[in-house]
Amino acid sequence: MFDLLIFGGTVVDGSGAARRQADVGIAGGRILAVGDLSAQPARQRHDAVGRIVCPGFIDVHTHDDRLLLTSPAGPHPKLTQGVTTVVTGNCGISLAPLLSNETPPAPLDLLGADDWRYDRFGDYLDALEAAGPALNAACLVGHSTLRVRHVPDLRRPATAPEAERMARDLADALDAGAFGLSTGLYYPPARAATAEEVIAVGAPLSAAQGLITMHIRDEADAIDDALREALHIGQALGVSTVLSHHKLIGQRNHGRSVNTLAMVDTAALSQPVCMDCYPYNASSTMLLASRVGQSREVLVTWSVGDPSAAGKSLFALARERGCSPESLVEPLSPAGAVYFAMHEDDVRRILGHPLTMVGSDGLAHDAVPHPRLWGTFPRVLGHYARDQRLFSLETAVHKMTGLSARRFGLRDRGLIAQDHAADIVVFDETCIADRATFEQPTAPSAGIDAVFINGQLACAHGHTVNAHAGQVLRRQRSF
C-alpha cells in the first residue's frame, strides 16, 4: 500500500522528456511507482487532475545558510514557489567554519551578525539537522569565510601556511558532507586572492571530486579574463566548475553574452562546466560605489547607516540630499542594493543556454529584498516558458530539477522516477506566475497547489503545512 498516491496528473519528470499522464505512488518518503496506479490502495490520495506533477525545484544558488536554521512565521519564500532543495554557501560566503563574536566583513554580513558560532563545518551541518530544516540542503564551503578565519590581512594573498590551513578546513568539511567550495573573488575579502591561492585551498576537491562554484572576479568590462581565470582553476583542480549567476553588467557590455557563452561552450569540450542564472535583469548584493555608475537605477535593500533608506532609490536619495550617489554609499554602509545594469536579451540568451541551471541568489535577510527571493521559479515557468516561449515547459522543469541534481551530484533527487526521493510539486501551468515585484518583493507566487518534500506535504496553496520536512544532504560519492 502506498502512503500517498498523487493521481490524475500530467507528469513532467525532470529529464527533459515529453510529458505524460501518470500517477505517482509514494511510501517511506520515496517514489515506488509511476504509471497507471488508479487501482492501487493508498492511505492518502492527492487529486492532480488538470495539473502538472514534477520534481521539486532545486535552487542551486542560495544564501539560505541561516534561514534554514529558523522557521518563518508566515509564508516561506522558497516553499511557496515549489523549491524543495537549496544549495547554500555560494559566492564564497558560508556560515561555517567561522567562530566569531564580531560581525564579519561584508559581504559575509549578508548572513547576519549573530550566528557565526560554528568552528567546524560539521558542527553547522549537525545544528541544521537538529533544527529540522524546511528544505533539503546541500551545503558549500565559502572561500571568503575561510580567508576571514585564517588570513589576518585580507588585502593580500594568503601565505602558503595560511592556504594549507584553509585546505585542511575544506578537507574536514568535505569529510563531514560538504559538496564543494565556493568563491567570491569579486568581493573585498577575496579580491587579493590569486588563482594559485584558490587552487591550493581547493586541492582537497580533486580527490573527493567535490565541485567548485565561482562568483568570478569581474562581470563587466574584464569578464573575459575573469572567465578564463575561473575555467583555469576548475581545470587545474580537475573538478566540475559552476559559473555563478552568469551575467553581463553595464551598458557597454550588453550583448557580450554571445561571446561569453561561446567561451563556455569551448571550455565544455574539455572540462565539466555549467552555469546558473536568475530570470531578472537586475542583480542584488552589497552596496558598492563601483557598481553605481554601471547602473540605470539602484534600490537600497537595507542600510545600517540609515535604515530608513531601505526600499528607496539611491539616485533619488542623492538628489534630495544634494550629493552624488557614489558619495552617499559610505554613510549608508554597510548596506545592500539592487542594481539595474543588465540587458534582457542577455538574460534570455543565458537562461536559454543548455548548460544553464536556475538559481535565485536571493538574500533572505534583506529588509526589502530583490523579488527573486520569492518569485524565481514560477517566473521561469510562467513568464519565460509559457508567455515568452523561450523554451518548453519540459525544458524549464529540467533546468530546475534533473539538470541541477546531476550537476551537483544529488543522486536520488531531481526526477519523478522509481526509487527517487519524493520531492514533488503540483502546479497549474495555465496560471503559475511570480507575484513578487520590486515594489512588493515578498508577494508569494500563484498557481502552485502543493509541495511535497520527502513524501510529506510541506506547503499547500502557499501555506506552510510542515516546516521541518527537509533533510541535510551530505555528499556521498564522486560526481
Coordinates of C-alpha atoms in Angstrom, one line a residue:
M1 CA 0.0 0.0 0.0
F2 CA 1.2 3.5 -0.8
D3 CA 1.4 6.1 1.9
L4 CA 0.4 8.7 -0.8
L5 CA -0.9 8.4 -4.3
I6 CA -0.8 11.5 -6.5
F7 CA -3.3 10.7 -9.2
G8 CA -4.6 12.0 -12.5
G9 CA -1.8 14.5 -13.2
T10 CA 0.4 15.1 -16.1
V11 CA 4.0 14.1 -15.2
V12 CA 6.9 16.2 -16.4
D13 CA 9.6 14.0 -14.9
G14 CA 12.6 16.4 -14.9
S15 CA 14.7 14.6 -17.5
G16 CA 13.5 16.9 -20.4
A17 CA 11.4 14.1 -21.8
A18 CA 7.9 14.8 -23.1
R19 CA 5.0 15.0 -20.5
R20 CA 2.8 12.0 -19.9
Q21 CA -0.3 11.1 -18.0
A22 CA 0.7 9.1 -14.9
D23 CA 0.1 8.6 -11.2
V24 CA 2.9 8.7 -8.7
G25 CA 2.9 6.2 -5.8
I26 CA 4.9 7.1 -2.7
A27 CA 5.9 5.2 0.5
G28 CA 8.6 5.9 3.1
G29 CA 9.4 9.2 1.6
R30 CA 10.3 7.7 -1.8
I31 CA 8.7 7.2 -5.2
L32 CA 7.8 3.5 -5.5
A33 CA 6.0 3.6 -8.9
V34 CA 5.0 5.9 -11.7
G35 CA 2.2 4.9 -14.1
D36 CA -1.4 3.8 -14.1
L37 CA -1.9 3.2 -10.4
S38 CA -5.6 4.1 -10.1
A39 CA -6.5 0.7 -8.8
Q40 CA -3.8 0.6 -6.1
P41 CA -4.6 1.2 -2.4
A42 CA -3.2 4.3 -0.6
R43 CA -3.6 5.8 2.8
Q44 CA -3.8 9.3 1.3
R45 CA -4.7 10.4 -2.2
H46 CA -3.9 13.8 -3.8
D47 CA -6.0 14.8 -6.8
A48 CA -3.8 16.2 -9.5
V49 CA -6.3 16.2 -12.4
G50 CA -5.6 19.1 -14.7
R51 CA -2.3 19.8 -13.0
I52 CA 1.4 19.3 -13.8
V53 CA 3.3 16.9 -11.4
C54 CA 7.0 17.5 -11.5
P55 CA 10.1 17.1 -9.3
G56 CA 10.6 19.7 -6.5
F57 CA 12.7 22.6 -7.7
I58 CA 16.4 22.7 -6.8
D59 CA 17.6 26.2 -6.1
V60 CA 21.3 25.8 -6.9
H61 CA 22.3 29.3 -5.8
T62 CA 21.2 30.5 -2.4
H63 CA 22.3 32.3 0.7
D64 CA 19.9 30.4 2.9
D65 CA 22.5 29.2 5.4
R66 CA 20.9 31.0 8.3
L67 CA 17.3 30.9 7.0
L68 CA 17.4 27.0 7.2
L69 CA 18.0 27.2 11.0
T70 CA 14.7 29.0 11.5
S71 CA 11.1 28.7 10.5
P72 CA 9.5 31.9 9.2
A73 CA 6.3 32.8 11.0
G74 CA 4.4 33.4 7.7
P75 CA 4.7 32.1 4.2
H76 CA 8.1 30.6 3.3
P77 CA 9.9 32.3 0.4
K78 CA 11.1 29.0 -1.1
L79 CA 8.2 26.6 -0.3
T80 CA 5.7 29.0 -1.8
Q81 CA 7.5 28.8 -5.2
G82 CA 8.0 25.0 -5.2
V83 CA 11.6 24.8 -4.0
T84 CA 12.4 21.6 -2.2
T85 CA 16.2 21.6 -2.1
V86 CA 18.6 24.5 -1.8
V87 CA 22.4 24.8 -2.3
T88 CA 23.8 27.1 0.3
G89 CA 27.2 28.7 0.9
N90 CA 27.5 30.4 -2.5
C91 CA 29.7 33.4 -3.6
G92 CA 32.4 32.5 -1.1
I93 CA 30.1 33.1 1.8
S94 CA 29.2 30.2 4.2
L95 CA 28.1 30.4 7.8
A96 CA 30.8 27.9 8.7
P97 CA 33.6 27.3 9.6
L98 CA 33.9 30.6 11.5
L99 CA 33.6 31.2 15.2
S100 CA 33.3 34.9 16.0
N101 CA 31.6 37.3 18.3
E102 CA 32.1 40.1 15.9
T103 CA 30.2 41.0 12.7
P104 CA 32.3 39.7 9.8
P105 CA 33.3 42.0 6.9
A106 CA 30.9 42.5 4.0
P107 CA 29.6 40.6 2.2
L108 CA 29.6 37.9 4.9
D109 CA 27.3 40.2 6.9
L110 CA 24.6 39.4 4.3
L111 CA 24.0 36.3 6.5
G112 CA 23.7 38.5 9.6
A113 CA 25.8 39.3 12.6
D114 CA 24.9 36.8 15.3
D115 CA 25.2 33.3 14.0
W116 CA 28.9 32.9 13.4
R117 CA 29.3 30.1 16.1
Y118 CA 30.4 27.0 14.1
D119 CA 34.1 26.3 14.5
R120 CA 33.8 23.3 12.2
F121 CA 31.7 22.8 9.1
G122 CA 30.3 19.6 10.5
D123 CA 29.1 21.5 13.6
Y124 CA 26.9 23.6 11.3
L125 CA 25.5 20.5 9.5
D126 CA 24.8 18.9 12.8
A127 CA 23.0 22.0 14.0
L128 CA 21.0 22.1 10.8
E129 CA 19.9 18.5 11.2
A130 CA 18.9 19.2 14.8
A131 CA 16.8 22.2 13.7
G132 CA 14.9 20.1 11.2
P133 CA 15.2 22.3 8.1
A134 CA 12.1 23.2 6.0
L135 CA 14.0 22.2 2.8
N136 CA 16.6 19.7 1.8
A137 CA 20.1 21.4 2.0
A138 CA 23.3 20.7 0.1
C139 CA 26.0 22.9 1.5
L140 CA 29.2 24.5 0.1
V141 CA 32.2 25.9 2.0
G142 CA 32.9 29.6 1.3
H143 CA 36.4 30.6 0.3
S144 CA 35.9 34.1 1.7
T145 CA 34.8 32.6 5.0
L146 CA 38.0 30.5 5.2
R147 CA 40.0 33.7 4.4
V148 CA 38.4 35.6 7.2
R149 CA 39.2 32.7 9.5
H150 CA 42.8 32.3 8.5
V151 CA 44.2 35.4 6.8
P152 CA 44.7 38.3 9.2
D153 CA 45.2 40.9 6.4
L154 CA 42.6 40.3 3.7
R155 CA 44.3 42.9 1.4
R156 CA 47.0 40.4 0.5
P157 CA 47.1 36.9 -0.9
A158 CA 47.3 34.0 1.6
T159 CA 50.7 32.7 2.5
A160 CA 51.4 29.0 1.9
P161 CA 50.8 28.1 5.5
E162 CA 47.5 30.0 5.5
A163 CA 46.4 28.3 2.3
E164 CA 47.3 25.0 3.8
R165 CA 45.2 25.7 6.9
M166 CA 42.3 26.7 4.7
A167 CA 42.7 23.5 2.7
R168 CA 42.6 21.4 5.9
D169 CA 39.3 23.1 6.8
L170 CA 37.9 22.3 3.4
A171 CA 39.0 18.7 3.7
D172 CA 37.3 18.4 7.1
A173 CA 34.1 19.9 5.6
L174 CA 34.1 17.5 2.7
D175 CA 34.5 14.6 5.1
A176 CA 31.5 16.0 7.0
G177 CA 29.4 16.1 3.9
A178 CA 30.0 19.4 2.2
F179 CA 29.5 19.3 -1.6
G180 CA 32.4 21.6 -2.6
L181 CA 33.9 25.1 -2.4
S182 CA 32.5 28.4 -3.5
T183 CA 34.4 31.5 -4.3
G184 CA 33.6 35.2 -4.4
L185 CA 36.7 36.8 -6.0
Y186 CA 34.8 39.9 -6.9
Y187 CA 34.3 40.8 -3.2
P188 CA 36.8 42.6 -0.9
P189 CA 37.6 39.7 1.4
A190 CA 38.8 37.6 -1.5
R191 CA 39.8 40.2 -4.1
A192 CA 43.5 39.8 -3.2
A193 CA 43.4 36.1 -3.6
T194 CA 45.3 34.7 -6.6
A195 CA 44.2 31.8 -8.8
E196 CA 47.1 29.9 -7.3
E197 CA 45.7 30.5 -3.8
V198 CA 42.3 29.2 -4.8
I199 CA 43.9 26.1 -6.4
A200 CA 45.9 25.5 -3.2
V201 CA 42.9 25.9 -1.0
G202 CA 40.8 23.8 -3.3
A203 CA 43.2 20.9 -3.5
P204 CA 41.1 18.5 -1.4
L205 CA 38.3 18.8 -4.0
S206 CA 40.3 16.8 -6.5
A207 CA 40.4 13.5 -4.6
A208 CA 36.9 14.0 -3.2
Q209 CA 35.6 15.1 -6.6
G210 CA 33.7 17.9 -4.9
L211 CA 32.8 20.8 -7.2
I212 CA 33.7 24.5 -7.2
T213 CA 31.2 27.3 -7.8
M214 CA 32.6 30.6 -8.7
H215 CA 31.4 34.2 -8.4
I216 CA 34.1 35.3 -10.9
R217 CA 36.3 38.3 -10.4
D218 CA 34.5 40.6 -12.8
E219 CA 31.2 40.5 -14.6
A220 CA 31.7 43.8 -16.5
D221 CA 34.5 45.1 -18.7
A222 CA 37.0 42.4 -17.7
I223 CA 34.7 39.4 -17.8
D224 CA 36.7 37.6 -20.5
D225 CA 39.8 37.5 -18.3
A226 CA 37.6 36.6 -15.2
L227 CA 36.1 33.7 -17.1
R228 CA 39.4 32.4 -18.2
E229 CA 40.7 32.5 -14.6
A230 CA 37.7 30.6 -13.3
L231 CA 37.9 27.9 -16.1
H232 CA 41.7 27.6 -15.4
I233 CA 41.1 27.0 -11.7
G234 CA 38.5 24.3 -12.4
Q235 CA 40.7 22.6 -14.9
A236 CA 43.7 22.7 -12.6
L237 CA 41.7 21.1 -9.9
G238 CA 40.1 18.6 -12.3
V239 CA 36.6 19.1 -10.9
S240 CA 33.3 20.3 -12.1
T241 CA 33.0 24.1 -12.3
V242 CA 29.8 26.1 -11.9
L243 CA 29.9 29.7 -13.0
S244 CA 27.6 31.5 -10.6
H245 CA 24.8 33.8 -11.7
H246 CA 26.4 34.4 -15.1
K247 CA 25.5 37.9 -16.4
L248 CA 26.9 41.0 -18.1
I249 CA 26.9 44.3 -16.2
G250 CA 27.0 47.8 -17.6
Q251 CA 25.6 49.2 -20.9
R252 CA 28.8 48.8 -22.9
N253 CA 28.8 45.1 -22.1
H254 CA 25.2 44.5 -23.2
G255 CA 25.2 41.8 -25.9
R256 CA 28.5 40.3 -24.9
S257 CA 26.8 37.1 -23.7
V258 CA 27.2 35.8 -27.3
N259 CA 31.0 35.8 -26.7
T260 CA 31.0 34.6 -23.1
L261 CA 28.7 31.7 -23.9
A262 CA 30.9 30.7 -26.8
M263 CA 33.8 30.6 -24.3
V264 CA 31.9 28.4 -22.0
D265 CA 30.9 26.1 -24.9
T266 CA 34.5 25.8 -26.0
A267 CA 35.6 25.0 -22.4
A268 CA 32.9 22.4 -22.0
L269 CA 34.6 20.3 -24.7
S270 CA 37.5 19.6 -22.4
Q271 CA 36.2 20.1 -18.8
P272 CA 33.0 19.8 -16.9
V273 CA 31.5 23.3 -16.6
C274 CA 28.0 24.7 -16.3
M275 CA 26.2 27.9 -15.2
D276 CA 23.4 29.2 -13.1
C277 CA 21.4 32.3 -13.5
Y278 CA 18.3 34.1 -12.2
P279 CA 15.5 35.3 -14.5
Y280 CA 15.8 39.1 -13.9
N281 CA 17.7 41.9 -15.5
A282 CA 18.6 43.4 -12.1
S283 CA 21.1 42.0 -9.6
S284 CA 21.5 42.4 -5.8
T285 CA 24.4 42.4 -3.4
M286 CA 26.2 44.7 -1.0
L287 CA 26.1 48.4 -1.7
L288 CA 29.3 49.3 -3.6
A289 CA 30.3 52.7 -5.1
S290 CA 31.9 50.9 -8.0
R291 CA 28.6 49.5 -9.1
V292 CA 26.6 52.7 -9.1
G293 CA 27.9 54.2 -12.4
Q294 CA 27.2 50.9 -14.2
S295 CA 23.5 51.0 -13.3
R296 CA 20.5 52.9 -14.7
E297 CA 18.9 52.6 -11.2
V298 CA 19.9 51.5 -7.7
L299 CA 17.5 50.5 -5.0
V300 CA 18.7 50.2 -1.4
T301 CA 17.6 46.9 0.2
W302 CA 18.9 47.5 3.7
S303 CA 21.2 50.0 5.5
V304 CA 22.8 50.1 8.9
G305 CA 23.9 53.7 8.4
D306 CA 20.3 54.8 7.6
P307 CA 17.6 52.1 8.0
S308 CA 15.0 54.5 6.5
A309 CA 16.8 54.2 3.1
A310 CA 15.6 50.6 2.6
G311 CA 13.4 50.3 -0.4
K312 CA 14.3 53.8 -1.8
S313 CA 16.2 54.8 -4.9
L314 CA 19.9 55.7 -4.2
F315 CA 19.7 58.3 -7.0
A316 CA 16.6 59.9 -5.6
L317 CA 18.1 60.0 -2.1
A318 CA 21.2 61.7 -3.6
R319 CA 19.1 64.3 -5.3
E320 CA 17.2 65.0 -2.1
R321 CA 20.4 65.4 -0.1
G322 CA 22.3 67.3 -2.8
C323 CA 25.2 64.9 -3.3
S324 CA 26.4 62.4 -5.8
P325 CA 25.0 58.8 -5.5
E326 CA 28.6 57.5 -5.1
S327 CA 29.2 59.8 -2.1
L328 CA 26.1 58.5 -0.4
V329 CA 27.4 54.9 -0.3
E330 CA 29.7 55.3 2.6
P331 CA 27.2 56.9 5.1
L332 CA 24.6 54.2 4.2
S333 CA 27.1 51.4 4.6
P334 CA 27.1 48.6 5.5
A335 CA 24.1 48.2 3.2
G336 CA 22.7 46.2 0.3
A337 CA 21.3 47.2 -3.1
V338 CA 19.5 46.1 -6.3
Y339 CA 21.4 47.2 -9.4
F340 CA 19.6 47.6 -12.8
A341 CA 22.6 47.1 -15.0
M342 CA 21.8 44.1 -17.3
H343 CA 20.0 43.8 -20.6
E344 CA 17.0 41.5 -21.1
D345 CA 18.5 40.0 -24.3
D346 CA 21.5 38.7 -22.3
V347 CA 19.3 37.3 -19.6
R348 CA 17.2 35.4 -22.2
R349 CA 20.3 34.2 -24.0
I350 CA 22.0 32.9 -20.9
L351 CA 18.8 31.4 -19.3
G352 CA 18.1 29.6 -22.6
H353 CA 21.5 28.0 -22.9
P354 CA 21.5 24.2 -22.4
L355 CA 24.2 24.4 -19.7
T356 CA 22.3 26.8 -17.6
M357 CA 20.5 25.9 -14.3
V358 CA 18.3 28.2 -12.3
G359 CA 19.3 29.7 -9.0
S360 CA 17.6 32.6 -7.1
D361 CA 20.6 34.1 -5.4
G362 CA 18.0 35.6 -3.0
L363 CA 19.1 37.3 0.2
A364 CA 16.7 36.2 2.8
H365 CA 17.7 38.8 5.4
D366 CA 17.4 42.0 3.4
A367 CA 14.8 44.4 4.8
V368 CA 13.4 44.9 1.2
P369 CA 14.8 42.0 -0.8
H370 CA 15.1 41.5 -4.5
P371 CA 11.9 39.8 -5.8
R372 CA 14.0 36.8 -7.0
L373 CA 13.9 35.5 -3.4
W374 CA 10.2 34.9 -3.7
G375 CA 9.5 34.5 -7.5
T376 CA 12.4 33.0 -9.4
F377 CA 11.0 29.5 -10.2
P378 CA 7.4 30.5 -11.1
R379 CA 8.8 33.3 -13.2
V380 CA 10.8 30.8 -15.3
L381 CA 7.7 28.6 -15.8
G382 CA 5.1 31.4 -16.3
H383 CA 6.9 34.3 -17.9
Y384 CA 9.7 32.7 -19.8
A385 CA 8.3 29.2 -20.7
R386 CA 4.5 29.8 -21.1
D387 CA 4.3 33.5 -22.0
Q388 CA 7.6 34.2 -23.8
R389 CA 8.1 30.7 -25.2
L390 CA 11.8 30.9 -24.6
F391 CA 11.7 27.1 -24.1
S392 CA 9.2 24.4 -23.5
L393 CA 7.8 23.6 -20.0
E394 CA 9.7 20.3 -20.1
T395 CA 13.0 22.2 -20.7
A396 CA 12.2 24.7 -18.0
V397 CA 11.5 22.0 -15.4
H398 CA 14.7 20.1 -16.5
K399 CA 16.8 23.3 -15.8
M400 CA 15.3 23.5 -12.3
T401 CA 15.4 19.8 -11.4
G402 CA 17.1 17.0 -13.3
L403 CA 20.0 19.1 -14.7
S404 CA 20.7 20.6 -11.3
A405 CA 20.6 17.2 -9.5
R406 CA 23.0 15.7 -12.0
R407 CA 25.5 18.6 -11.9
F408 CA 25.5 18.8 -8.1
G409 CA 25.6 15.0 -7.5
L410 CA 22.2 14.8 -5.9
R411 CA 21.9 11.2 -6.9
D412 CA 18.3 10.5 -5.9
R413 CA 16.7 13.9 -6.5
G414 CA 15.5 15.9 -9.5
L415 CA 13.4 13.2 -11.2
I416 CA 10.0 11.7 -11.0
A417 CA 11.3 8.1 -11.1
Q418 CA 11.2 5.0 -9.1
D419 CA 13.5 4.9 -6.1
H420 CA 14.0 8.7 -6.1
A421 CA 13.1 10.8 -3.1
A422 CA 9.5 12.0 -3.2
D423 CA 10.2 15.8 -3.7
I424 CA 7.3 16.8 -5.8
V425 CA 5.4 19.9 -6.9
V426 CA 1.9 20.1 -8.2
F427 CA 1.0 23.2 -10.2
D428 CA -1.4 24.7 -12.7
E429 CA 0.6 25.6 -15.9
T430 CA -2.1 27.9 -17.1
C431 CA -1.8 30.4 -14.2
I432 CA 1.6 29.8 -12.5
A433 CA 3.2 33.2 -12.1
D434 CA 5.6 35.2 -9.9
R435 CA 3.8 37.9 -8.0
A436 CA 6.8 39.5 -6.2
T437 CA 7.8 42.8 -7.7
F438 CA 10.4 45.4 -6.8
E439 CA 7.6 47.4 -5.2
Q440 CA 6.2 44.3 -3.4
P441 CA 9.1 41.9 -3.2
T442 CA 7.7 39.4 -0.8
A443 CA 4.4 38.6 -2.5
P444 CA 4.0 34.8 -2.8
S445 CA 3.7 33.3 -6.3
A446 CA 0.4 32.0 -7.8
G447 CA -0.5 28.6 -9.3
I448 CA 1.2 26.1 -7.0
D449 CA -1.2 23.7 -5.4
A450 CA 1.1 21.5 -3.3
V451 CA 4.8 20.9 -2.4
F452 CA 5.9 17.6 -1.1
I453 CA 9.3 17.1 0.5
N454 CA 10.5 13.6 1.2
G455 CA 6.9 12.4 0.8
Q456 CA 5.4 14.9 3.3
L457 CA 3.1 17.7 2.4
A458 CA 5.2 20.8 3.2
C459 CA 3.1 23.6 1.6
A460 CA -0.5 23.8 0.3
H461 CA -1.7 26.8 -1.8
G462 CA 1.1 29.0 -0.3
H463 CA 0.5 28.0 3.3
T464 CA 3.2 26.1 5.2
V465 CA 1.9 22.7 6.4
N466 CA 5.2 21.2 7.6
A467 CA 8.2 23.4 8.3
H468 CA 10.5 20.5 9.1
A469 CA 10.2 18.1 6.1
G470 CA 13.7 18.7 4.7
Q471 CA 16.9 16.8 5.2
V472 CA 20.6 17.7 5.3
L473 CA 22.1 16.2 2.2
R474 CA 25.7 15.1 2.7
R475 CA 28.0 14.3 -0.2
Q476 CA 28.4 10.6 -0.5
R477 CA 30.1 9.9 -3.8
S478 CA 32.0 11.3 -6.7
F479 CA 30.1 13.3 -9.3

